[in-house]
PDB file of C-alpha atoms in Angstrom:
ATOM      1  CA  MET A  20      -1.915  -3.212  39.582  1.00 38.00           C
ATOM      2  CA  SER A  21      -1.649  -3.347  35.780  1.00 35.00           C
ATOM      3  CA  ALA A  22      -3.634  -5.663  33.525  1.00 37.00           C
ATOM      4  CA  ALA A  23      -0.478  -7.672  32.966  1.00 38.00           C
ATOM      5  CA  GLN A  24      -0.060  -8.251  36.714  1.00 36.00           C
ATOM      6  CA  LYS A  25      -3.653  -8.949  37.719  1.00 36.00           C
ATOM      7  CA  PRO A  26      -4.451 -12.605  38.395  1.00 37.00           C
ATOM      8  CA  PRO A  27      -6.293 -13.899  35.314  1.00 37.00           C
ATOM      9  CA  THR A  28      -9.973 -14.666  35.558  1.00 37.00           C
ATOM     10  CA  GLU A  29     -11.273 -18.031  34.378  1.00 36.00           C
ATOM     11  CA  ASN A  30     -12.430 -16.319  31.201  1.00 37.00           C
ATOM     12  CA  GLN A  31      -9.005 -14.824  30.543  1.00 37.00           C
ATOM     13  CA  LEU A  32      -7.344 -18.179  31.168  1.00 32.00           C
ATOM     14  CA  LYS A  33      -9.678 -19.770  28.657  1.00 36.00           C
ATOM     15  CA  SER A  34      -8.895 -17.148  26.020  1.00 36.00           C
ATOM     16  CA  THR A  35      -5.122 -17.353  26.441  1.00 40.00           C
ATOM     17  CA  GLU A  36      -5.178 -21.078  25.634  1.00 48.00           C
ATOM     18  CA  ASN A  37      -5.376 -19.988  21.980  1.00 70.00           C
ATOM     19  CA  TRP A  38      -3.591 -16.700  21.337  1.00 66.00           C
ATOM     20  CA  TYR A  39      -5.753 -15.876  18.314  1.00 68.00           C
ATOM     21  CA  THR A  40      -9.065 -15.966  20.223  1.00 65.00           C
ATOM     22  CA  SER A  41      -7.930 -13.211  22.596  1.00 75.00           C
ATOM     23  CA  TRP A  42      -5.690 -11.061  20.365  1.00 82.00           C
ATOM     24  CA  PHE A  43      -8.010 -10.907  17.334  1.00 77.00           C
ATOM     25  CA  ASP A  44     -10.906  -9.901  19.573  1.00 78.00           C
ATOM     26  CA  THR A  45      -9.140  -6.802  20.958  1.00 83.00           C
ATOM     27  CA  PRO A  46      -9.422  -3.358  19.354  1.00 86.00           C
ATOM     28  CA  TYR A  47      -5.619  -3.149  19.550  1.00 88.00           C
ATOM     29  CA  TYR A  48      -5.169  -5.815  16.865  1.00 84.00           C
ATOM     30  CA  HIS A  49      -7.099  -3.627  14.425  1.00 81.00           C
ATOM     31  CA  ILE A  50      -5.228  -0.482  15.517  1.00 87.00           C
ATOM     32  CA  LEU A  51      -1.805  -2.077  14.979  1.00 88.00           C
ATOM     33  CA  TYR A  52      -2.696  -3.362  11.512  1.00 82.00           C
ATOM     34  CA  LYS A  53      -4.900  -0.486  10.348  1.00 76.00           C
ATOM     35  CA  GLU A  54      -2.439   0.539   7.616  1.00 71.00           C
ATOM     36  CA  ARG A  55      -2.448  -2.757   5.742  1.00 68.00           C
ATOM     37  CA  ASN A  56      -2.474  -2.310   1.984  1.00 60.00           C
ATOM     38  CA  TYR A  57      -6.114  -2.971   1.119  1.00 72.00           C
ATOM     39  CA  ARG A  58      -5.748  -1.697  -2.443  1.00 79.00           C
ATOM     40  CA  GLU A  59      -3.171  -4.436  -3.008  1.00 80.00           C
ATOM     41  CA  ALA A  60      -5.635  -6.912  -1.485  1.00 82.00           C
ATOM     42  CA  GLN A  61      -8.346  -5.787  -3.902  1.00 91.00           C
ATOM     43  CA  VAL A  62      -5.976  -6.203  -6.855  1.00 93.00           C
ATOM     44  CA  PHE A  63      -5.378  -9.753  -5.613  1.00 94.00           C
ATOM     45  CA  MET A  64      -9.138 -10.423  -5.421  1.00 96.00           C
ATOM     46  CA  ASP A  65      -9.574  -9.055  -8.961  1.00 96.00           C
ATOM     47  CA  ASN A  66      -6.740 -11.229 -10.278  1.00 97.00           C
ATOM     48  CA  ILE A  67      -7.629 -14.448  -8.478  1.00 97.00           C
ATOM     49  CA  THR A  68     -11.368 -14.369  -9.254  1.00 97.00           C
ATOM     50  CA  HIS A  69     -10.518 -13.685 -12.909  1.00 96.00           C
ATOM     51  CA  TYR A  70      -7.982 -16.531 -12.928  1.00 97.00           C
ATOM     52  CA  LEU A  71     -10.532 -18.936 -11.401  1.00 97.00           C
ATOM     53  CA  ASN A  72     -13.114 -17.760 -13.949  1.00 96.00           C
ATOM     54  CA  LEU A  73     -15.824 -17.844 -11.290  1.00 95.00           C
ATOM     55  CA  PRO A  74     -19.381 -17.802 -12.624  1.00 91.00           C
ATOM     56  CA  GLU A  75     -21.607 -14.802 -11.974  1.00 90.00           C
ATOM     57  CA  LYS A  76     -23.151 -14.966  -8.487  1.00 95.00           C
ATOM     58  CA  ALA A  77     -20.771 -17.797  -7.516  1.00 98.00           C
ATOM     59  CA  LYS A  78     -20.967 -18.863  -3.864  1.00 98.00           C
ATOM     60  CA  VAL A  79     -17.773 -17.736  -2.145  1.00 98.00           C
ATOM     61  CA  LEU A  80     -16.525 -18.432   1.384  1.00 98.00           C
ATOM     62  CA  ASP A  81     -14.064 -15.985   2.960  1.00 98.00           C
ATOM     63  CA  LEU A  82     -12.603 -18.204   5.688  1.00 98.00           C
ATOM     64  CA  ALA A  83     -11.077 -16.303   8.646  1.00 95.00           C
ATOM     65  CA  CYS A  84     -12.597 -13.091   7.293  1.00 94.00           C
ATOM     66  CA  GLY A  85     -11.870 -10.786  10.253  1.00 90.00           C
ATOM     67  CA  LYS A  86     -14.062  -7.686   9.997  1.00 89.00           C
ATOM     68  CA  GLY A  87     -15.074  -8.646   6.480  1.00 92.00           C
ATOM     69  CA  ARG A  88     -13.363  -6.040   4.352  1.00 88.00           C
ATOM     70  CA  HIS A  89     -12.464  -8.590   1.662  1.00 91.00           C
ATOM     71  CA  SER A  90     -15.845 -10.315   1.888  1.00 96.00           C
ATOM     72  CA  ILE A  91     -17.428  -6.924   1.200  1.00 95.00           C
ATOM     73  CA  TYR A  92     -15.202  -6.361  -1.841  1.00 95.00           C
ATOM     74  CA  LEU A  93     -15.883  -9.861  -3.193  1.00 97.00           C
ATOM     75  CA  ASN A  94     -19.590  -9.151  -2.801  1.00 97.00           C
ATOM     76  CA  GLN A  95     -19.149  -5.900  -4.758  1.00 96.00           C
ATOM     77  CA  LEU A  96     -17.606  -7.980  -7.550  1.00 97.00           C
ATOM     78  CA  GLY A  97     -20.982  -9.748  -7.824  1.00 97.00           C
ATOM     79  CA  PHE A  98     -20.490 -12.896  -5.759  1.00 98.00           C
ATOM     80  CA  ASP A  99     -22.733 -14.449  -3.113  1.00 98.00           C
ATOM     81  CA  VAL A 100     -20.375 -14.292  -0.125  1.00 98.00           C
ATOM     82  CA  LEU A 101     -20.244 -15.816   3.339  1.00 98.00           C
ATOM     83  CA  GLY A 102     -17.572 -14.455   5.677  1.00 98.00           C
ATOM     84  CA  ALA A 103     -16.661 -16.750   8.584  1.00 98.00           C
ATOM     85  CA  ASP A 104     -14.387 -16.116  11.547  1.00 95.00           C
ATOM     86  CA  LEU A 105     -13.840 -17.404  15.071  1.00 92.00           C
ATOM     87  CA  SER A 106     -13.824 -13.872  16.518  1.00 89.00           C
ATOM     88  CA  GLU A 107     -17.318 -12.906  17.716  1.00 90.00           C
ATOM     89  CA  ASN A 108     -16.340  -9.222  17.899  1.00 87.00           C
ATOM     90  CA  SER A 109     -15.079  -9.205  14.319  1.00 89.00           C
ATOM     91  CA  ILE A 110     -18.214 -10.951  13.040  1.00 95.00           C
ATOM     92  CA  ALA A 111     -20.443  -8.540  14.966  1.00 94.00           C
ATOM     93  CA  GLU A 112     -18.655  -5.649  13.251  1.00 91.00           C
ATOM     94  CA  ALA A 113     -18.689  -7.318   9.812  1.00 94.00           C
ATOM     95  CA  SER A 114     -22.392  -8.166  10.102  1.00 98.00           C
ATOM     96  CA  LYS A 115     -23.283  -4.459   9.894  1.00 97.00           C
ATOM     97  CA  ASN A 116     -22.635  -4.843   6.152  1.00 97.00           C
ATOM     98  CA  THR A 117     -24.984  -7.810   5.652  1.00 98.00           C
ATOM     99  CA  ASN A 118     -27.235  -7.816   2.584  1.00 98.00           C
ATOM    100  CA  GLU A 119     -29.097 -10.419   0.495  1.00 98.00           C
ATOM    101  CA  THR A 120     -25.856 -11.800  -0.965  1.00 98.00           C
ATOM    102  CA  LEU A 121     -23.443 -11.046   1.895  1.00 98.00           C
ATOM    103  CA  HIS A 122     -23.613 -12.835   5.228  1.00 98.00           C
ATOM    104  CA  PHE A 123     -21.313 -13.458   8.164  1.00 98.00           C
ATOM    105  CA  LYS A 124     -21.129 -16.130  10.844  1.00 98.00           C
ATOM    106  CA  VAL A 125     -18.934 -17.210  13.743  1.00 97.00           C
ATOM    107  CA  HIS A 126     -17.279 -20.454  12.676  1.00 97.00           C
ATOM    108  CA  ASP A 127     -14.258 -22.602  13.511  1.00 96.00           C
ATOM    109  CA  MET A 128     -12.318 -23.328  10.318  1.00 97.00           C
ATOM    110  CA  ARG A 129     -11.639 -26.885  11.486  1.00 97.00           C
ATOM    111  CA  GLU A 130     -15.346 -27.651  10.943  1.00 97.00           C
ATOM    112  CA  PRO A 131     -16.719 -28.217   7.420  1.00 98.00           C
ATOM    113  CA  PHE A 132     -19.815 -26.343   6.237  1.00 98.00           C
ATOM    114  CA  GLU A 133     -23.030 -28.094   5.280  1.00 96.00           C
ATOM    115  CA  GLU A 134     -23.382 -25.847   2.239  1.00 96.00           C
ATOM    116  CA  LYS A 135     -20.944 -26.119  -0.659  1.00 98.00           C
ATOM    117  CA  PHE A 136     -18.980 -23.260  -2.209  1.00 98.00           C
ATOM    118  CA  ASP A 137     -17.658 -22.510  -5.701  1.00 98.00           C
ATOM    119  CA  ALA A 138     -14.594 -20.871  -4.147  1.00 98.00           C
ATOM    120  CA  ILE A 139     -13.071 -20.775  -0.662  1.00 98.00           C
ATOM    121  CA  PHE A 140     -10.493 -18.122   0.171  1.00 98.00           C
ATOM    122  CA  ASN A 141      -8.193 -18.277   3.191  1.00 97.00           C
ATOM    123  CA  LEU A 142      -6.256 -15.023   2.895  1.00 95.00           C
ATOM    124  CA  PHE A 143      -3.293 -13.170   4.378  1.00 90.00           C
ATOM    125  CA  THR A 144      -1.682 -15.943   6.448  1.00 91.00           C
ATOM    126  CA  SER A 145      -4.819 -17.029   8.319  1.00 92.00           C
ATOM    127  CA  PHE A 146      -3.608 -20.599   8.651  1.00 95.00           C
ATOM    128  CA  GLY A 147      -1.210 -22.488  10.928  1.00 92.00           C
ATOM    129  CA  TYR A 148      -2.378 -20.884  14.186  1.00 90.00           C
ATOM    130  CA  PHE A 149      -3.270 -24.034  16.059  1.00 90.00           C
ATOM    131  CA  GLU A 150      -1.432 -25.494  19.035  1.00 83.00           C
ATOM    132  CA  ASN A 151      -1.991 -28.992  17.660  1.00 89.00           C
ATOM    133  CA  ASP A 152      -0.404 -29.554  14.232  1.00 88.00           C
ATOM    134  CA  GLU A 153      -3.112 -32.134  13.434  1.00 95.00           C
ATOM    135  CA  ASP A 154      -5.568 -29.230  13.272  1.00 96.00           C
ATOM    136  CA  ASN A 155      -3.862 -27.960  10.110  1.00 96.00           C
ATOM    137  CA  LEU A 156      -4.720 -31.229   8.373  1.00 97.00           C
ATOM    138  CA  THR A 157      -8.239 -31.130   9.843  1.00 97.00           C
ATOM    139  CA  THR A 158      -8.706 -27.616   8.433  1.00 98.00           C
ATOM    140  CA  LEU A 159      -7.589 -28.646   4.940  1.00 98.00           C
ATOM    141  CA  LYS A 160     -10.007 -31.599   5.007  1.00 98.00           C
ATOM    142  CA  ALA A 161     -12.819 -29.262   6.149  1.00 98.00           C
ATOM    143  CA  ILE A 162     -12.064 -26.897   3.247  1.00 98.00           C
ATOM    144  CA  LYS A 163     -12.103 -29.786   0.783  1.00 98.00           C
ATOM    145  CA  GLU A 164     -15.430 -31.042   2.154  1.00 98.00           C
ATOM    146  CA  SER A 165     -16.957 -27.563   1.837  1.00 98.00           C
ATOM    147  CA  LEU A 166     -16.163 -27.199  -1.879  1.00 98.00           C
ATOM    148  CA  SER A 167     -18.718 -27.869  -4.591  1.00 97.00           C
ATOM    149  CA  GLU A 168     -17.910 -30.457  -7.264  1.00 95.00           C
ATOM    150  CA  TYR A 169     -16.300 -27.827  -9.505  1.00 95.00           C
ATOM    151  CA  GLY A 170     -15.088 -25.550  -6.711  1.00 97.00           C
ATOM    152  CA  PHE A 171     -11.567 -24.247  -6.039  1.00 98.00           C
ATOM    153  CA  ALA A 172      -9.844 -23.192  -2.828  1.00 98.00           C
ATOM    154  CA  VAL A 173      -7.081 -20.632  -2.339  1.00 98.00           C
ATOM    155  CA  ILE A 174      -4.666 -20.347   0.580  1.00 98.00           C
ATOM    156  CA  ASP A 175      -2.597 -17.175   0.664  1.00 97.00           C
ATOM    157  CA  PHE A 176       0.253 -17.772   3.124  1.00 97.00           C
ATOM    158  CA  MET A 177       3.550 -16.081   3.929  1.00 97.00           C
ATOM    159  CA  ASN A 178       6.631 -17.337   2.096  1.00 98.00           C
ATOM    160  CA  VAL A 179       8.530 -18.597   5.141  1.00 97.00           C
ATOM    161  CA  ALA A 180      11.992 -18.523   3.478  1.00 96.00           C
ATOM    162  CA  GLN A 181      11.563 -14.871   2.496  1.00 96.00           C
ATOM    163  CA  VAL A 182      10.063 -13.909   5.890  1.00 95.00           C
ATOM    164  CA  LEU A 183      12.985 -15.434   7.791  1.00 96.00           C
ATOM    165  CA  GLU A 184      15.499 -13.827   5.426  1.00 95.00           C
ATOM    166  CA  THR A 185      14.032 -10.351   6.044  1.00 94.00           C
ATOM    167  CA  LEU A 186      12.871 -10.799   9.665  1.00 95.00           C
ATOM    168  CA  VAL A 187      13.204  -7.639  11.769  1.00 95.00           C
ATOM    169  CA  PRO A 188      13.991  -8.947  15.289  1.00 97.00           C
ATOM    170  CA  GLU A 189      12.855  -5.806  17.143  1.00 97.00           C
ATOM    171  CA  GLU A 190      11.002  -2.613  16.286  1.00 96.00           C
ATOM    172  CA  THR A 191       8.578  -0.081  17.744  1.00 97.00           C
ATOM    173  CA  LYS A 192       5.512   1.025  15.786  1.00 94.00           C
ATOM    174  CA  THR A 193       3.505   4.027  16.975  1.00 95.00           C
ATOM    175  CA  VAL A 194      -0.140   3.946  15.886  1.00 93.00           C
ATOM    176  CA  GLU A 195      -2.853   6.245  17.293  1.00 94.00           C
ATOM    177  CA  GLY A 196      -0.465   7.368  20.030  1.00 94.00           C
ATOM    178  CA  ILE A 197       0.278   3.810  21.202  1.00 95.00           C
ATOM    179  CA  ASP A 198       3.866   2.508  21.084  1.00 96.00           C
ATOM    180  CA  PHE A 199       3.756  -1.155  20.062  1.00 96.00           C
ATOM    181  CA  HIS A 200       7.071  -2.840  20.953  1.00 97.00           C
ATOM    182  CA  ILE A 201       7.438  -5.865  18.674  1.00 96.00           C
ATOM    183  CA  LYS A 202       9.886  -8.779  18.827  1.00 97.00           C
ATOM    184  CA  ARG A 203      10.053 -11.497  16.161  1.00 97.00           C
ATOM    185  CA  TYR A 204      11.837 -14.850  16.220  1.00 97.00           C
ATOM    186  CA  LEU A 205      11.718 -18.464  15.047  1.00 97.00           C
ATOM    187  CA  LYS A 206      11.245 -21.139  17.723  1.00 96.00           C
ATOM    188  CA  ASP A 207      10.184 -24.798  17.504  1.00 94.00           C
ATOM    189  CA  GLY A 208       9.094 -24.455  13.879  1.00 95.00           C
ATOM    190  CA  HIS A 209       6.891 -21.417  14.563  1.00 95.00           C
ATOM    191  CA  ILE A 210       7.363 -17.738  13.807  1.00 96.00           C
ATOM    192  CA  TYR A 211       6.580 -15.717  16.921  1.00 95.00           C
ATOM    193  CA  LYS A 212       5.703 -12.072  17.288  1.00 94.00           C
ATOM    194  CA  GLU A 213       5.673 -10.691  20.849  1.00 95.00           C
ATOM    195  CA  ILE A 214       3.734  -7.430  21.167  1.00 95.00           C
ATOM    196  CA  ASP A 215       4.007  -5.218  24.269  1.00 95.00           C
ATOM    197  CA  PHE A 216       2.376  -1.843  24.781  1.00 94.00           C
ATOM    198  CA  GLU A 217       0.775   0.421  27.341  1.00 94.00           C
ATOM    199  CA  ASP A 218      -2.546   2.235  27.021  1.00 94.00           C
ATOM    200  CA  LYS A 219      -4.534   4.241  29.570  1.00 91.00           C
ATOM    201  CA  GLY A 220      -2.175   3.206  32.355  1.00 92.00           C
ATOM    202  CA  GLN A 221      -2.480  -0.512  31.626  1.00 92.00           C
ATOM    203  CA  LYS A 222       0.235  -2.785  30.278  1.00 93.00           C
ATOM    204  CA  PHE A 223      -0.637  -5.351  27.623  1.00 93.00           C
ATOM    205  CA  HIS A 224       1.202  -8.324  26.187  1.00 93.00           C
ATOM    206  CA  PHE A 225       0.107 -10.462  23.234  1.00 93.00           C
ATOM    207  CA  THR A 226       1.819 -13.183  21.243  1.00 92.00           C
ATOM    208  CA  GLU A 227       1.244 -14.152  17.627  1.00 92.00           C
ATOM    209  CA  LYS A 228       2.433 -17.622  16.719  1.00 92.00           C
ATOM    210  CA  VAL A 229       2.202 -19.131  13.244  1.00 94.00           C
ATOM    211  CA  LYS A 230       3.531 -22.478  12.073  1.00 95.00           C
ATOM    212  CA  ALA A 231       6.411 -21.887   9.626  1.00 97.00           C
ATOM    213  CA  LEU A 232       4.865 -24.015   6.872  1.00 97.00           C
ATOM    214  CA  THR A 233       6.818 -24.286   3.634  1.00 97.00           C
ATOM    215  CA  LEU A 234       5.477 -25.330   0.240  1.00 98.00           C
ATOM    216  CA  LYS A 235       6.832 -28.833   0.921  1.00 97.00           C
ATOM    217  CA  ASP A 236       4.879 -28.932   4.224  1.00 97.00           C
ATOM    218  CA  PHE A 237       1.680 -27.897   2.452  1.00 98.00           C
ATOM    219  CA  GLU A 238       2.251 -30.448  -0.307  1.00 98.00           C
ATOM    220  CA  GLU A 239       2.571 -33.230   2.280  1.00 98.00           C
ATOM    221  CA  LEU A 240      -0.534 -32.062   4.183  1.00 97.00           C
ATOM    222  CA  MET A 241      -2.553 -31.779   0.972  1.00 98.00           C
ATOM    223  CA  GLU A 242      -1.510 -35.228  -0.195  1.00 98.00           C
ATOM    224  CA  GLU A 243      -2.659 -36.656   3.136  1.00 97.00           C
ATOM    225  CA  ALA A 244      -5.960 -34.763   2.852  1.00 97.00           C
ATOM    226  CA  GLY A 245      -6.572 -36.050  -0.689  1.00 97.00           C
ATOM    227  CA  ILE A 246      -6.270 -32.555  -2.139  1.00 97.00           C
ATOM    228  CA  TYR A 247      -4.992 -31.699  -5.633  1.00 97.00           C
ATOM    229  CA  LEU A 248      -2.608 -28.722  -5.721  1.00 98.00           C
ATOM    230  CA  LEU A 249      -3.259 -27.141  -9.111  1.00 98.00           C
ATOM    231  CA  ASP A 250      -1.171 -23.977  -9.198  1.00 98.00           C
ATOM    232  CA  ILE A 251       1.219 -21.865  -7.116  1.00 98.00           C
ATOM    233  CA  PHE A 252       1.878 -18.117  -7.276  1.00 98.00           C
ATOM    234  CA  GLY A 253       4.379 -15.869  -5.509  1.00 98.00           C
ATOM    235  CA  ASP A 254       2.558 -12.542  -5.223  1.00 96.00           C
ATOM    236  CA  TYR A 255      -0.814 -10.803  -5.595  1.00 94.00           C
ATOM    237  CA  LYS A 256      -0.193 -10.138  -9.302  1.00 95.00           C
ATOM    238  CA  LEU A 257       0.015 -13.943  -9.714  1.00 97.00           C
ATOM    239  CA  LYS A 258       3.655 -14.053 -10.697  1.00 97.00           C
ATOM    240  CA  LYS A 259       5.511 -17.353 -10.564  1.00 97.00           C
ATOM    241  CA  PHE A 260       6.537 -18.602  -7.096  1.00 98.00           C
ATOM    242  CA  HIS A 261      10.251 -18.444  -6.266  1.00 97.00           C
ATOM    243  CA  LYS A 262      11.258 -20.200  -3.072  1.00 94.00           C
ATOM    244  CA  THR A 263      13.758 -17.598  -1.881  1.00 92.00           C
ATOM    245  CA  ASP A 264      12.368 -14.226  -2.908  1.00 93.00           C
ATOM    246  CA  SER A 265       8.595 -14.429  -3.521  1.00 97.00           C
ATOM    247  CA  GLU A 266       6.543 -12.303  -1.122  1.00 95.00           C
ATOM    248  CA  ARG A 267       3.726 -14.813  -0.776  1.00 97.00           C
ATOM    249  CA  LEU A 268       2.929 -18.510  -1.156  1.00 98.00           C
ATOM    250  CA  ILE A 269      -0.443 -18.640  -2.931  1.00 98.00           C
ATOM    251  CA  MET A 270      -1.852 -22.119  -3.548  1.00 98.00           C
ATOM    252  CA  ILE A 271      -4.839 -23.047  -5.717  1.00 98.00           C
ATOM    253  CA  PHE A 272      -6.286 -26.487  -5.007  1.00 98.00           C
ATOM    254  CA  LYS A 273      -9.358 -28.680  -5.066  1.00 96.00           C
TER     255      LYS A 273
END
């Protein structure tokens, strides 16, 4: 009997309630996305920290930090960094890099922090995962509450119009000898990615599901949260945002 056919344990049932708690905690997530362009990500960190003119040793929160690669780079730039993520496995891995000015903790982004930060980064479409749309508003309010008086927050999200225009409905990616069969589609205002693969005789199935939030959606959420949207960029070089063809939707707010 394959993993996909076995009756789920109580623990598995609990984890499948939220797709991100199970998928992000598997080694397969990191295998599939191992070839992400981290140099491009570092260029973005260089550009955005320069744009924000962050003071030396500024307190920075990397919210939904995964294994902490960007927290580590921000720390190398001279900032006092906290990386936070819901995935215990990712935080355990990230914590191997802890030093006096770099720390990691398991944290739900819907909860504000007691400490205040000069900058909060939510990077690479790490927003809009929740089953309940109200949680998106709750998260924005939590970010606002966690900022210092002069602090800024940055959300780096996909540009939904461009993603839908260039969506590849089906493809197979082979990474480390594993064939990941991927299907993508829009349904009920969410962009879905179905991922099927087999490894060591077991079949696996995971689903990614992200709310297809447009700039207008964010503007409405931010207004409700009492947030001031200060600037918008369309890529990691901080070029102007164009609704139809920008790669990213990068929002600076406080």
